[in-house]
């Protein structure tokens, strides 16, 4: 997971088959937020297991309900009178077991999300069929079976999709909804014949019935039956229904397609091109050809606060913004993100779908690996994007979390669905991929790939734990990695490697980098450390608790720690070495320039070194040749400026920061140059929007001028420049500009553009306009998936205001967000605060959520505490340095 007329609602509300007849009469109530504690490690009994699900669905989109019939082939392993499986927001109509003439007693546990069928007599071991008739809810947020509305040729249109990770297949059909319980799925849907149905497998059969009467005339009904899936986990099942079109290309034995709303096929060509070049690459890398007959990429309008795309086997779902390219609206950064997202979800077809983690504890096996593989594949086809450099920003985000209280290990105990949902974070993704990249570099690319190929071959269609992967790599590698891997995946924290030069050589020592007292508790890692010099060979040392000596690894240039920046640790330089390194900044590779920028700020904010080291380094970094380095400098200056909000020294800091970005602005300007690299467009956006946040008078004035001109001539701005101008104009909006943006949001017909306009309404620096945006979020005007964007937009500048508002309107905001991601949504709003009072409110909020979800609040509290510590202890040091270094 990474985060066109559709079907007419009236047509799906009529002429349902006989088994679906009770649907309207038994509409389940809309689910309420779940806050009750859940016992440790909720897992179903293992005495009954499924082999096959035959599921038939008849949706009623108008009523947001559906009817289902299910026949589950089960194996009873031991005598039992009870069958327990998962079900949430399901109303049972009839339950029958093939060996029992009597219906069982049904008991539902809403907290555990289970249904228990108790029979009059124990069931003997054997193979049986469990038949269930039921009804369920179609949601308007992206979880379970859900509807997305959009503007079409005939007014508001509706398409249906599913999203089951991590634990929402149970909202679609009663089932054993755990990743370690794999089975075959055979899916059938009954719907109007003019709607296209899409699932994991190709269509096996379509049966068109006679016309049926509807409120808008007569319509032909169609039953679509899909081919059986391979044995797979329940969260990978997928269904979509709408007025879709599909473009396709044959790649070897695989039919590759992109499914879009009618009229959007031109926007799908980039995705189809990307997928068709990536598929042969993955077939070769994994050594196992993609096993399904087709691979579809399905686009849907709107967005989620939880995910952008989902790796359903053979039917990958994306929100429009993560898949489709519109020449007028899509930026160069968007295109790169789309390519990376496609590479990520395709990697899952092997790592996650073909081979699946046994339980959510090992979620990182899916997500960390796919995050690493997305970069490897993207860099193979687009080295000009320098994706390995760009991904360092995500790794730094993980390090910041990992160095504070509340951090969890990469492999972390998952006790229930709430804990599983909250494990989709930067530790699982970014730290996970950083650790894999470090291990691959340590053993070598070819050796690592050989281990991965064996892992896939030996565990295809099965479930694994992380040690299964380490064993396969150790079996082919002269350098063993299990010990190193355990150190980085079984404990939280960030190593700190310090290099000193006490004599003729250099000496490495290890400690723990921490941003607060709890995160500085001693720990040890076996850490591959690369020491290098300009123009000289690098040396790799595995550093643990004992100091490591590399006597010949220092020259007059001074040693460079973590050369190549593939190690997951912070680098610190002993007395005298830092002063020798800084003047050499222009000579280092871009990777190492990034390392120096990131580490100097992190060490300075945490008190390991003067924060002014970062400021001094930035004067060397401002003239860097690589655009990714300059973007990183801008983002790090912006991060420090954020700490200055409301502080008296912000004016002096902004003057310094604007001067550091002046060379980059002079280089890229406002307008694209013929033939410029894509990364220069990314640099332009970062520099101009950052200067806009710094209230640079010339930049803000030019953005407002261009915005006014664009209102008169909408085709005058496209792509990156359009986003730059709108972002700066929105953040500096007055009431009149806000009203203009509001009108544009209402009028927008492209779902992605509409989402962006609603978010722009939230990012104004004017607190009165922020209040208007929050009030708008509670109305019926924004699409249901866009309303949360208004609140998160406000949180960029007024996190306390956004959090207070969300808590004050808890029920309404809960309804906007997917059930299992509600806690993280609230925690993220408050986590950006600078007011100690918000920390107290977050603590009170934590008492209202499941215990297993409180880790998200703990991370938010640690973020607030860290921010306040830097403001009180480090910014005065910066103020003094700026006063002593005018200009």
Tab-separated table of N, CA, C and O in Angstrom, residues 3 32 47 91 101 233 256 266 293 295 304 361 368 373 451 487 499 527 535 645 691 736 738 766 770 811 817 850:
chain	number	residue	atom	x	y	z
A	3	UNK	N	-0.730	5.182	0.810
A	3	UNK	CA	-1.702	5.986	1.050
A	3	UNK	C	-2.174	6.456	-0.112
A	3	UNK	O	-1.674	6.561	-1.353
A	32	UNK	N	-20.282	3.138	14.352
A	32	UNK	CA	-19.828	4.188	15.258
A	32	UNK	C	-18.356	3.998	15.541
A	32	UNK	O	-17.813	2.909	15.391
A	47	UNK	N	-9.166	-24.283	14.563
A	47	UNK	CA	-9.748	-25.606	14.368
A	47	UNK	C	-10.589	-25.698	13.090
A	47	UNK	O	-10.914	-26.782	12.623
A	91	UNK	N	-25.080	-7.755	8.493
A	91	UNK	CA	-26.344	-8.266	9.041
A	91	UNK	C	-26.604	-9.630	8.418
A	91	UNK	O	-26.725	-9.755	7.200
A	101	UNK	N	-28.628	-29.998	9.611
A	101	UNK	CA	-29.966	-29.606	9.151
A	101	UNK	C	-30.504	-28.374	9.863
A	101	UNK	O	-31.456	-27.760	9.401
A	233	UNK	N	-4.329	-13.977	0.519
A	233	UNK	CA	-4.869	-13.407	1.755
A	233	UNK	C	-6.103	-12.570	1.442
A	233	UNK	O	-6.226	-11.972	0.368
A	256	UNK	N	-1.795	-6.303	-19.503
A	256	UNK	CA	-1.633	-5.155	-18.615
A	256	UNK	C	-2.628	-4.075	-19.025
A	256	UNK	O	-2.690	-3.696	-20.209
A	266	UNK	N	-6.830	9.121	-22.070
A	266	UNK	CA	-5.596	9.824	-22.435
A	266	UNK	C	-4.714	10.056	-21.214
A	266	UNK	O	-3.482	10.058	-21.314
A	293	UNK	N	-2.889	-13.903	-14.971
A	293	UNK	CA	-3.021	-13.640	-16.413
A	293	UNK	C	-3.168	-12.170	-16.766
A	293	UNK	O	-2.940	-11.790	-17.916
A	295	UNK	N	-2.951	-7.836	-15.203
A	295	UNK	CA	-2.551	-6.895	-14.162
A	295	UNK	C	-3.187	-5.557	-14.489
A	295	UNK	O	-2.816	-4.900	-15.461
A	304	UNK	N	-7.649	9.574	0.279
A	304	UNK	CA	-7.796	9.008	1.609
A	304	UNK	C	-6.768	9.653	2.524
A	304	UNK	O	-5.704	10.073	2.072
A	361	UNK	N	2.749	-8.190	12.514
A	361	UNK	CA	4.048	-7.873	13.142
A	361	UNK	C	5.118	-7.636	12.064
A	361	UNK	O	6.018	-6.810	12.228
A	368	UNK	N	8.395	-2.159	3.745
A	368	UNK	CA	9.793	-1.741	3.673
A	368	UNK	C	10.445	-2.223	2.395
A	368	UNK	O	11.188	-1.485	1.730
A	373	UNK	N	12.316	-1.308	-3.175
A	373	UNK	CA	12.286	-1.766	-4.565
A	373	UNK	C	11.775	-0.684	-5.495
A	373	UNK	O	12.200	-0.600	-6.658
A	451	UNK	N	19.485	-14.097	-2.904
A	451	UNK	CA	18.728	-14.467	-1.711
A	451	UNK	C	17.255	-14.158	-1.858
A	451	UNK	O	16.397	-14.951	-1.449
A	487	UNK	N	19.561	-6.344	14.912
A	487	UNK	CA	19.845	-5.128	15.673
A	487	UNK	C	19.020	-3.946	15.170
A	487	UNK	O	18.603	-3.086	15.958
A	499	UNK	N	33.379	9.871	14.871
A	499	UNK	CA	34.720	9.644	14.346
A	499	UNK	C	35.655	10.685	14.933
A	499	UNK	O	35.354	11.872	14.986
A	527	UNK	N	26.801	-2.260	13.137
A	527	UNK	CA	26.506	-1.275	12.108
A	527	UNK	C	27.565	-1.263	11.017
A	527	UNK	O	28.736	-0.979	11.303
A	535	UNK	N	38.461	11.044	-3.537
A	535	UNK	CA	39.400	10.445	-4.470
A	535	UNK	C	40.125	9.223	-3.956
A	535	UNK	O	41.080	8.765	-4.590
A	645	UNK	N	8.177	30.166	14.422
A	645	UNK	CA	6.859	30.805	14.372
A	645	UNK	C	6.488	31.382	15.728
A	645	UNK	O	6.503	30.684	16.742
A	691	UNK	N	10.276	30.301	-0.167
A	691	UNK	CA	10.411	31.754	-0.051
A	691	UNK	C	9.049	32.401	0.202
A	691	UNK	O	8.960	33.413	0.919
A	736	UNK	N	-11.042	38.255	-0.068
A	736	UNK	CA	-11.465	38.239	-1.470
A	736	UNK	C	-10.803	37.090	-2.228
A	736	UNK	O	-11.459	36.392	-3.024
A	738	UNK	N	-9.645	34.333	-0.920
A	738	UNK	CA	-10.220	33.083	-0.394
A	738	UNK	C	-11.542	32.774	-1.075
A	738	UNK	O	-11.808	31.622	-1.446
A	766	UNK	N	-4.135	33.587	7.621
A	766	UNK	CA	-5.106	34.429	8.319
A	766	UNK	C	-5.963	33.532	9.223
A	766	UNK	O	-6.681	32.658	8.731
A	770	UNK	N	-8.850	30.652	8.381
A	770	UNK	CA	-8.725	29.271	8.860
A	770	UNK	C	-10.026	28.820	9.518
A	770	UNK	O	-10.477	27.680	9.324
A	811	UNK	N	-17.554	13.530	16.542
A	811	UNK	CA	-18.382	12.579	15.798
A	811	UNK	C	-18.376	12.895	14.309
A	811	UNK	O	-18.256	11.994	13.470
A	817	UNK	N	-13.263	10.082	8.303
A	817	UNK	CA	-11.984	9.374	8.226
A	817	UNK	C	-12.223	7.877	8.375
A	817	UNK	O	-13.116	7.445	9.112
A	850	UNK	N	-8.544	3.163	21.674
A	850	UNK	CA	-8.075	1.835	22.092
A	850	UNK	C	-6.628	1.892	22.565
A	850	UNK	O	-5.804	2.612	21.985
